[in-house]
Short mmCIF file of C-alpha atoms in Angstrom, two decimals:
data_model
loop_
_atom_site.label_atom_id
_atom_site.label_comp_id
_atom_site.label_asym_id
_atom_site.label_seq_id
_atom_site.Cartn_x
_atom_site.Cartn_y
_atom_site.Cartn_z
CA MET A 1 0.47 -80.43 34.80
CA GLY A 2 -1.85 -82.76 32.71
CA HIS A 3 -1.08 -80.67 29.05
CA VAL A 4 3.20 -80.29 29.85
CA LEU A 5 3.60 -84.32 30.93
CA THR A 6 1.67 -85.35 27.23
CA SER A 7 3.92 -82.58 25.10
CA PRO A 8 4.85 -85.55 22.02
CA LEU A 9 8.76 -84.41 22.04
CA LEU A 10 8.67 -84.87 26.20
CA GLU A 11 6.52 -88.39 24.45
CA THR A 12 9.56 -89.21 22.81
CA LEU A 13 12.43 -87.94 24.72
CA GLN A 14 11.34 -90.44 27.94
CA GLN A 15 10.91 -92.85 24.87
CA ASP A 16 14.91 -92.83 24.19
CA LEU A 17 15.47 -92.18 28.25
CA ALA A 18 13.88 -95.48 29.02
CA GLU A 19 15.60 -96.61 26.35
CA PHE A 20 18.88 -95.80 27.37
CA ALA A 21 18.53 -96.69 30.55
CA ALA A 22 17.81 -100.17 29.36
CA THR A 23 20.67 -100.38 27.42
CA ARG A 24 22.52 -99.05 30.69
CA ALA A 25 21.04 -101.36 33.01
CA GLN A 26 22.17 -103.93 30.61
CA LEU A 27 25.49 -103.40 30.21
CA GLN A 28 26.10 -102.92 33.59
CA SER A 29 26.35 -106.57 34.65
CA SER A 30 28.71 -107.08 31.81
CA LEU A 31 30.70 -103.83 31.81
CA GLY A 32 32.30 -101.02 34.66
CA PRO A 33 31.51 -97.78 34.56
CA ARG A 34 35.21 -96.40 32.68
CA HIS A 35 33.86 -98.90 30.19
CA PRO A 36 33.51 -96.32 26.73
CA ASP A 37 29.86 -97.78 26.04
CA MET A 38 28.92 -97.48 28.63
CA ILE A 39 30.17 -93.61 28.89
CA ARG A 40 28.24 -93.15 26.10
CA ILE A 41 24.80 -94.12 27.09
CA SER A 42 25.18 -92.07 29.87
CA ALA A 43 26.58 -88.61 28.43
CA GLN A 44 23.11 -89.36 25.80
CA ILE A 45 21.02 -90.07 28.82
CA SER A 46 21.82 -86.38 30.62
CA ASP A 47 22.07 -84.88 26.90
CA ILE A 48 18.48 -86.05 26.83
CA ASP A 49 17.43 -85.47 30.65
CA ARG A 50 18.35 -81.80 29.48
CA SER A 51 16.20 -81.56 27.06
CA ILE A 52 13.22 -82.83 28.74
CA GLU A 53 14.35 -80.26 31.60
CA GLY A 54 14.62 -77.14 29.19
CA GLU A 55 10.91 -78.69 26.99
CA LEU A 56 9.72 -78.87 30.39
CA ARG A 57 11.02 -75.31 31.37
CA ARG A 58 9.07 -73.62 27.43
CA ARG A 59 6.40 -74.80 28.42
CA VAL A 60 5.63 -73.98 31.77
CA GLU A 61 7.47 -70.04 30.43
CA GLU A 62 3.89 -71.15 27.71
CA LEU A 63 1.34 -71.59 30.81
CA ARG A 64 2.32 -68.42 32.45
CA SER A 65 1.53 -66.05 28.97
CA ASN A 66 -1.70 -67.97 28.60
CA VAL A 67 -2.03 -66.97 32.83
CA ARG A 68 -1.23 -63.73 32.10
CA ILE A 69 -3.82 -63.15 28.51
CA THR A 70 -6.97 -65.40 30.75
CA GLY A 71 -6.92 -62.66 33.28
CA ASN A 72 -6.28 -59.74 31.25
CA ARG A 73 -9.62 -61.13 29.06
CA GLU A 74 -11.53 -61.85 32.79
CA THR A 75 -11.09 -57.78 33.53
CA ALA A 76 -12.15 -56.79 29.93
CA LEU A 77 -15.60 -59.59 30.60
CA ARG A 78 -15.69 -58.02 34.48
CA ASP A 79 -15.67 -54.04 32.22
CA GLN A 80 -18.20 -55.24 29.75
CA ILE A 81 -20.58 -56.32 33.12
CA GLN A 82 -20.24 -53.37 35.28
CA ILE A 83 -21.63 -51.50 32.30
CA VAL A 84 -23.90 -53.86 30.74
CA SER A 85 -25.34 -53.25 35.25
CA GLU A 86 -25.03 -49.78 34.33
CA GLN A 87 -27.25 -50.30 31.33
CA ALA A 88 -29.80 -52.32 32.99
CA ASP A 89 -30.12 -49.94 35.97
CA LYS A 90 -30.36 -46.59 33.75
CA LEU A 91 -33.80 -48.64 31.84
CA SER A 92 -34.95 -49.66 34.93
CA LYS A 93 -35.03 -45.80 35.99
CA ASP A 94 -36.57 -44.98 31.87
CA SER A 95 -39.02 -47.56 32.96
CA VAL A 96 -40.37 -45.94 35.93
CA ARG A 97 -40.10 -42.84 34.55
CA LEU A 98 -42.68 -43.99 31.46
CA GLY A 99 -45.18 -45.32 34.26
CA GLN A 100 -44.93 -42.12 35.62
CA LEU A 101 -46.01 -39.99 32.80
CA GLU A 102 -47.93 -42.57 31.72
CA ARG A 103 -50.27 -41.98 34.48
CA SER A 104 -50.16 -37.87 34.12
CA ALA A 105 -51.28 -38.55 30.87
CA ALA A 106 -53.88 -40.73 31.37
CA ALA A 107 -55.44 -38.23 34.80
CA THR A 108 -54.98 -35.78 31.52
CA ARG A 109 -57.44 -37.57 29.62
CA LEU A 110 -59.76 -37.76 32.16
CA VAL A 111 -59.75 -34.28 32.89
CA TYR A 112 -59.94 -32.63 29.19
CA GLU A 113 -63.27 -35.23 28.99
CA ASN A 114 -65.25 -34.27 31.77
CA PHE A 115 -64.67 -30.85 30.83
CA LEU A 116 -65.69 -31.33 27.55
CA THR A 117 -68.58 -32.62 28.03
CA ARG A 118 -69.36 -30.29 30.41
CA PHE A 119 -69.55 -27.92 27.51
CA LYS A 120 -71.19 -29.53 25.62
CA GLU A 121 -74.18 -29.54 27.90
CA THR A 122 -73.92 -26.51 28.64
CA LYS A 123 -73.83 -25.20 24.55
CA ALA A 124 -77.36 -27.54 23.85
CA GLN A 125 -78.74 -25.60 26.93
CA ALA A 126 -77.97 -21.91 25.23
CA ASP A 127 -79.46 -23.37 22.44
CA PHE A 128 -83.29 -23.55 23.98
CA GLN A 129 -82.36 -20.24 25.07
CA THR A 130 -84.62 -17.04 23.25
CA PRO A 131 -82.87 -13.90 23.13
CA GLU A 132 -84.93 -10.75 23.98
CA ALA A 133 -84.52 -7.85 22.54
CA ARG A 134 -84.56 -4.00 24.29
CA VAL A 135 -83.67 -1.01 23.46
CA ILE A 136 -80.44 -0.32 25.42
CA GLY A 137 -79.62 3.44 24.84
CA THR A 138 -80.59 6.33 22.15
CA ALA A 139 -78.71 7.64 19.47
CA VAL A 140 -75.99 10.34 19.44
CA THR A 141 -75.01 12.69 16.58
CA PRO A 142 -71.65 11.93 14.86
CA VAL A 143 -68.90 14.72 16.47
CA VAL A 144 -66.09 13.77 14.10
CA PRO A 145 -65.97 13.13 9.85
CA SER A 146 -66.89 9.71 8.68
CA GLY A 147 -64.44 10.72 6.33
CA PRO A 148 -61.61 11.04 5.34
CA LYS A 149 -60.90 7.38 7.49
CA LYS A 150 -57.99 8.17 9.03
CA THR A 151 -57.28 4.97 10.77
CA LEU A 152 -57.99 3.19 7.46
CA PHE A 153 -55.24 4.86 6.05
CA LEU A 154 -52.62 5.23 8.78
CA LEU A 155 -53.64 0.40 8.79
CA SER A 156 -52.64 0.84 5.07
CA THR A 157 -49.53 2.40 5.34
CA MET A 158 -48.37 0.19 7.87
CA ILE A 159 -48.91 -3.33 5.81
CA MET A 160 -47.03 -1.33 3.24
CA GLY A 161 -44.56 -0.90 5.26
CA LEU A 162 -44.51 -4.21 6.66
CA ALA A 163 -44.65 -5.73 3.62
CA ALA A 164 -41.91 -3.28 2.17
CA ALA A 165 -39.46 -4.46 5.16
CA ILE A 166 -40.65 -8.26 4.13
CA GLY A 167 -39.32 -7.50 0.54
CA PHE A 168 -36.21 -5.88 1.75
CA VAL A 169 -34.58 -8.84 3.81
CA PHE A 170 -36.42 -11.41 1.21
CA LEU A 171 -33.67 -9.71 -1.16
CA ARG A 172 -31.30 -9.09 0.89
CA ASN A 173 -31.15 -13.46 1.66
CA LEU A 174 -31.44 -13.57 -1.55
CA VAL A 175 -28.68 -11.64 -2.28
CA ARG A 176 -26.72 -13.18 0.46
CA SER A 177 -27.96 -16.40 0.71
CA PRO A 178 -27.34 -17.34 4.23
CA VAL A 179 -27.72 -20.56 5.80
CA SER A 180 -30.41 -20.43 8.55
CA ASN A 181 -31.42 -24.03 9.12
CA SER A 182 -29.66 -27.54 9.94
CA SER A 183 -31.74 -28.83 6.77
CA GLU A 184 -30.22 -26.31 4.25
CA LEU A 185 -26.59 -26.77 5.74
CA ARG A 186 -27.17 -30.54 5.32
CA ALA A 187 -27.98 -29.96 1.73
CA LEU A 188 -25.78 -27.28 1.59
CA THR A 189 -23.00 -29.27 2.83
CA ASN A 190 -23.24 -33.63 1.92
CA LEU A 191 -22.21 -33.86 5.92
CA PRO A 192 -24.32 -34.67 9.03
CA ASN A 193 -25.50 -32.17 10.99
CA LEU A 194 -24.07 -33.22 14.52
CA ALA A 195 -26.16 -29.98 16.73
CA VAL A 196 -28.09 -27.61 15.88
CA LEU A 197 -26.85 -24.69 19.36
CA PRO A 198 -28.82 -21.97 20.31
CA TYR A 199 -27.63 -18.13 20.68
CA VAL A 200 -27.27 -17.51 24.80
CA ARG A 201 -27.00 -13.96 25.47
CA SER A 202 -23.98 -12.66 27.21
CA ALA A 203 -23.53 -9.72 29.47
CA PHE A 204 -22.91 -6.01 28.77
CA ASN A 205 -19.87 -5.82 30.45
CA ASP A 206 -18.52 -9.11 30.79
CA LYS A 207 -19.54 -11.28 26.50
CA ASN A 208 -17.62 -14.15 28.67
CA ALA A 209 -20.23 -14.44 31.96
CA TRP A 210 -22.77 -16.80 30.19
CA LEU A 211 -19.65 -19.36 29.19
CA ARG A 212 -18.86 -19.09 32.61
CA HIS A 213 -21.76 -19.90 33.95
CA GLU A 214 -22.85 -23.03 31.15
CA LEU A 215 -18.82 -24.25 32.44
CA VAL A 216 -19.66 -24.38 36.20
CA ALA A 217 -23.46 -25.47 36.16
CA GLU A 218 -24.70 -28.33 38.18
CA GLN A 219 -28.37 -28.72 35.87
CA GLY A 220 -27.87 -29.60 31.74
CA SER A 221 -28.94 -26.18 30.33
CA PRO A 222 -29.91 -26.31 26.86
CA TYR A 223 -26.92 -25.49 25.22
CA LEU A 224 -24.86 -27.78 26.93
CA GLU A 225 -27.95 -31.29 26.03
CA ARG A 226 -26.73 -29.77 22.53
CA VAL A 227 -22.84 -29.82 22.57
CA LYS A 228 -23.27 -33.48 24.56
CA ALA A 229 -25.68 -34.77 21.46
CA ILE A 230 -22.28 -34.42 19.19
CA ARG A 231 -20.58 -36.07 22.07
CA THR A 232 -22.66 -38.82 21.23
CA GLU A 233 -21.96 -38.42 17.57
CA LEU A 234 -18.75 -38.94 17.84
CA PHE A 235 -17.93 -41.58 20.24
CA ASN A 236 -21.30 -43.82 19.20
CA VAL A 237 -19.31 -47.19 18.89
CA ASP A 238 -21.14 -47.84 15.53
CA HIS A 239 -19.51 -45.77 13.65
CA GLY A 240 -15.97 -47.02 13.89
CA ASP A 241 -12.99 -45.53 15.07
CA GLN A 242 -13.09 -43.37 17.42
CA PRO A 243 -11.13 -39.90 16.92
CA LYS A 244 -8.25 -39.16 19.16
CA ALA A 245 -7.68 -35.84 18.03
CA ILE A 246 -10.57 -33.10 17.53
CA MET A 247 -9.84 -29.53 15.63
CA ILE A 248 -12.71 -27.18 15.78
CA THR A 249 -12.91 -24.57 12.97
CA SER A 250 -15.15 -21.96 11.28
CA SER A 251 -15.16 -20.27 8.34
CA VAL A 252 -14.95 -16.85 10.08
CA PRO A 253 -14.04 -14.98 13.12
CA ASP A 254 -16.52 -15.53 15.78
CA GLU A 255 -19.24 -17.90 14.61
CA GLY A 256 -18.73 -19.76 17.85
CA LYS A 257 -16.05 -22.43 17.43
CA THR A 258 -14.19 -21.21 20.77
CA SER A 259 -17.10 -21.22 23.38
CA LEU A 260 -18.20 -25.18 21.13
CA SER A 261 -14.60 -26.28 21.89
CA CYS A 262 -14.74 -25.80 25.50
CA THR A 263 -17.99 -26.46 26.16
CA LEU A 264 -17.26 -29.95 24.00
CA ALA A 265 -14.41 -30.51 26.11
CA LYS A 266 -16.03 -30.06 29.44
CA VAL A 267 -19.04 -32.96 28.41
CA LEU A 268 -15.47 -35.29 27.00
CA ILE A 269 -14.92 -35.28 31.29
CA GLN A 270 -15.46 -38.67 32.87
CA PRO A 271 -14.04 -40.77 36.05
CA ARG A 272 -11.98 -43.23 32.84
CA LYS A 273 -11.15 -40.62 30.12
CA SER A 274 -8.16 -37.82 30.62
CA VAL A 275 -9.00 -34.31 28.43
CA LEU A 276 -6.93 -32.13 26.80
CA LEU A 277 -7.51 -28.65 25.29
CA ILE A 278 -5.39 -27.25 23.05
CA ASP A 279 -6.42 -24.06 21.97
CA ALA A 280 -4.20 -23.76 18.45
CA ASP A 281 -5.72 -20.34 17.59
CA LEU A 282 -1.91 -18.15 17.85
CA ARG A 283 -3.14 -15.07 15.79
CA ARG A 284 -6.24 -14.60 18.01
CA PRO A 285 -5.92 -16.46 21.32
CA ASP A 286 -9.17 -16.27 23.37
CA ILE A 287 -8.94 -19.61 25.84
CA ARG A 288 -6.93 -18.29 28.45
CA GLN A 289 -9.45 -15.11 28.59
CA VAL A 290 -12.92 -17.14 28.46
CA LEU A 291 -11.77 -19.52 31.40
CA ASP A 292 -10.19 -17.21 33.45
CA MET A 293 -7.14 -18.46 32.98
CA PRO A 294 -3.99 -16.18 34.28
CA LYS A 295 -2.57 -14.10 31.31
CA ASP A 296 1.11 -15.41 32.18
CA GLY A 297 3.40 -18.51 31.89
CA SER A 298 3.56 -21.71 29.80
CA CYS A 299 2.95 -20.71 26.89
CA LEU A 300 2.42 -22.31 22.92
CA VAL A 301 3.79 -19.60 20.72
CA ASP A 302 7.43 -20.24 23.54
CA PHE A 303 7.43 -23.84 22.81
CA LEU A 304 6.80 -23.86 19.34
CA GLU A 305 9.99 -21.76 18.72
CA GLY A 306 12.36 -23.74 21.56
CA LYS A 307 12.40 -21.75 24.02
CA ILE A 308 10.56 -23.59 26.43
CA LYS A 309 10.15 -27.85 27.69
CA GLN A 310 7.06 -30.19 27.43
CA GLN A 311 6.29 -30.87 30.88
CA ASN A 312 6.32 -27.14 31.30
CA LEU A 313 3.62 -26.14 28.82
CA ILE A 314 0.36 -27.69 29.97
CA GLN A 315 -1.70 -25.50 32.54
CA ARG A 316 -4.67 -26.74 34.76
CA SER A 317 -8.00 -24.97 34.36
CA GLU A 318 -10.10 -24.80 37.33
CA LEU A 319 -13.39 -23.44 35.97
CA LEU A 320 -12.97 -27.49 33.40
CA GLY A 321 -10.92 -28.82 35.32
CA ILE A 322 -8.69 -30.43 32.51
CA ASP A 323 -6.00 -29.66 31.62
CA VAL A 324 -5.18 -26.92 28.57
CA ILE A 325 -2.40 -26.05 26.06
CA SER A 326 -2.16 -21.96 25.11
CA PRO A 327 -0.91 -19.70 24.13
CA CYS A 328 0.13 -16.43 26.13
CA ARG A 329 0.32 -13.92 22.87
CA SER A 330 -0.24 -13.90 19.26
CA THR A 331 2.06 -14.36 16.76
CA ASP A 332 2.54 -13.13 13.61
CA LYS A 333 3.68 -16.26 12.01
CA ALA A 334 1.25 -18.73 12.64
CA SER A 335 2.27 -20.53 9.69
CA ASP A 336 4.95 -20.78 10.52
CA LEU A 337 5.06 -22.58 13.93
CA LEU A 338 2.44 -24.45 12.86
CA SER A 339 3.67 -25.80 10.47
CA SER A 340 6.95 -27.87 12.59
CA PRO A 341 7.95 -30.49 13.78
CA ALA A 342 7.43 -29.73 17.36
CA LEU A 343 3.21 -29.10 17.08
CA SER A 344 2.86 -32.36 15.51
CA GLY A 345 5.48 -34.63 17.51
CA LEU A 346 3.80 -33.14 20.26
CA ILE A 347 0.17 -33.53 19.64
CA THR A 348 2.15 -37.23 18.83
CA ARG A 349 2.64 -37.38 22.65
CA VAL A 350 -0.31 -35.99 24.28
CA SER A 351 -1.71 -38.35 22.34
CA GLN A 352 -0.13 -41.70 24.58
CA LYS A 353 -0.88 -39.51 27.63
CA TYR A 354 -5.19 -38.50 27.04
CA ASP A 355 -7.45 -40.32 25.65
CA THR A 356 -9.74 -36.96 23.33
CA ILE A 357 -7.75 -34.11 22.37
CA VAL A 358 -9.70 -30.72 21.85
CA ILE A 359 -8.17 -28.59 19.36
CA ASN A 360 -9.52 -25.21 18.60
CA ALA A 361 -8.57 -24.23 14.97
CA THR A 362 -8.02 -20.67 13.67
CA PRO A 363 -10.67 -19.99 10.77
CA ILE A 364 -10.50 -21.58 7.54
CA LEU A 365 -10.89 -19.07 5.35
CA HIS A 366 -8.13 -16.82 3.61
CA LEU A 367 -5.80 -18.55 6.33
CA SER A 368 -3.99 -22.17 5.63
CA ASP A 369 -3.31 -22.47 9.63
CA THR A 370 -6.58 -24.41 9.81
CA LEU A 371 -4.74 -26.66 6.97
CA LEU A 372 -1.95 -27.59 8.51
CA LEU A 373 -3.66 -28.65 11.71
CA ALA A 374 -6.22 -31.24 9.63
CA GLY A 375 -4.14 -33.37 9.48
CA LEU A 376 -2.49 -34.04 12.91
CA SER A 377 -6.75 -34.72 13.51
CA ASP A 378 -9.18 -37.09 13.31
CA ALA A 379 -11.98 -35.79 12.81
CA THR A 380 -12.93 -31.89 11.85
CA LEU A 381 -15.93 -30.23 13.32
CA LEU A 382 -16.75 -27.46 10.93
CA ALA A 383 -19.28 -24.78 13.09
CA VAL A 384 -22.00 -22.21 11.30
CA LYS A 385 -23.18 -18.93 12.20
CA CYS A 386 -26.72 -19.55 12.20
CA ASP A 387 -28.53 -16.62 9.56
CA SER A 388 -24.95 -15.18 9.63
CA THR A 389 -22.28 -17.03 7.19
CA SER A 390 -23.95 -17.55 3.61
CA SER A 391 -23.54 -20.55 1.42
CA LYS A 392 -21.50 -19.71 -0.60
CA VAL A 393 -19.30 -19.30 2.20
CA VAL A 394 -19.33 -22.54 3.63
CA THR A 395 -18.85 -24.12 0.40
CA GLU A 396 -15.24 -22.33 -0.43
CA SER A 397 -14.43 -23.97 3.63
CA LEU A 398 -15.66 -26.50 2.97
CA HIS A 399 -13.14 -27.10 -0.42
CA ARG A 400 -10.43 -25.66 1.22
CA LEU A 401 -10.06 -28.60 4.26
CA GLU A 402 -10.54 -30.76 1.63
CA LYS A 403 -7.43 -29.64 -0.18
CA ALA A 404 -5.55 -30.47 3.32
CA LYS A 405 -3.66 -33.78 4.17
CA ASP A 406 -5.38 -36.46 5.51
CA ALA A 407 -8.69 -34.19 6.85
CA ASN A 408 -10.91 -35.80 7.52
CA VAL A 409 -14.15 -33.83 7.84
CA VAL A 410 -17.32 -35.55 9.86
CA GLY A 411 -19.82 -32.52 10.25
CA THR A 412 -20.59 -29.12 10.65
CA VAL A 413 -22.44 -27.47 13.80
CA LEU A 414 -25.05 -25.05 13.74
CA THR A 415 -24.63 -22.06 15.88
CA MET A 416 -25.83 -18.54 17.90
CA VAL A 417 -29.67 -19.55 16.74
CA ARG A 418 -32.47 -17.45 17.90
CA ARG A 419 -35.65 -17.76 18.41
CA SER A 420 -36.44 -15.06 15.07
CA HIS A 421 -34.27 -17.14 13.15
CA SER A 422 -36.10 -19.27 10.32
CA LYS A 423 -37.06 -22.90 12.22
CA GLY A 424 -34.62 -21.42 14.99
CA THR A 425 -37.46 -23.78 17.14
CA GLU A 426 -37.50 -26.80 14.95
CA LEU A 427 -36.38 -29.45 17.92
CA ASP A 428 -38.35 -26.98 21.18
CA MET A 429 -34.60 -26.41 22.45
CA PHE A 430 -35.45 -22.80 23.98
CA ASN A 431 -38.37 -24.70 25.38
CA TYR A 432 -37.59 -28.22 26.71
CA GLU A 433 -37.18 -29.75 30.30
CA TYR A 434 -37.31 -32.96 31.65
#
């Protein structure tokens, strides 16, 4: 109330009101209430009263606006305090775990030193022992010829065959030049490699069974942990604005982009975050089959052709626990449908409803579909199959993405890394447990 009454305008109006009131009081002793001067002064006093009342209303509304702004800031500060408290709890738990590991390491070191001391004592005692020589058997006449030495010939043949196989593999890799590790991929693309995903063997009768098992597993697997590393890289606050729509593509088919899209959507789910998965591969749609969703229902192709409305388009995936937009059938008019305003309008509308959108796009090489989707996405990830996709193909794919309008390729992901691949265990991905 003190801020309202100390307004400069109010002080001026109150001074004018006091002066007019004093003047009217002086005139009342000599003039009647209907005198023109009395009427004029009364009208001026009424105008000043209305001005004061209007100024008071404006100041009150301004204070109410400040109260609302202060309340919003208070809510934001409480959210930040909650986040800092959670981080402090996590650091406390990590400190306890570190103490346990240090005590375990000290105990192991003590056992090792005891064994080493005992070994040295035993070796010293053995050096003082005098060896004894005695006849343990009688020489027997050999029953097989001493030459030619078949074992030596077989061993030499095996060594030569192995050398030939190594040379063949070397020449094949020299001609094809496939990408075999993350270092080569970074040097080739000049982009950060966000993760190295291990190869997971699929069932003979169902090639997607392993992925469904990963999506519903309660404990994190090496594959799932590597995908979480991508989430950390994309949504690190130190990197600037966080992407809203993330597109995942590859150079050629069968490089693991669909598995990466589903798993990334899985790890992006948080208590206060909503995620939408869009299967934009209209030529070979496979999200429904991977997530074990009904083959019929709302279809993205029908929506782009104007046959259904948006409110009938979104379906719920019980396996992932998120909303999914996908086609029920393939089409040979994919480029025409993806370039229509219906798709850009759809992504704009769902961006207002969902916190993050994951788009599974078509392979980039020889197709223009992904170039149309790249301009609608905030970030693009390029999946590269280890020891399969050649360096020339990866370079050509990046050149095509650079031609797309507003395309933002933030990094690459090396997929399907086997134990036998070069540097396949560079991060101990197959044995890492915590």
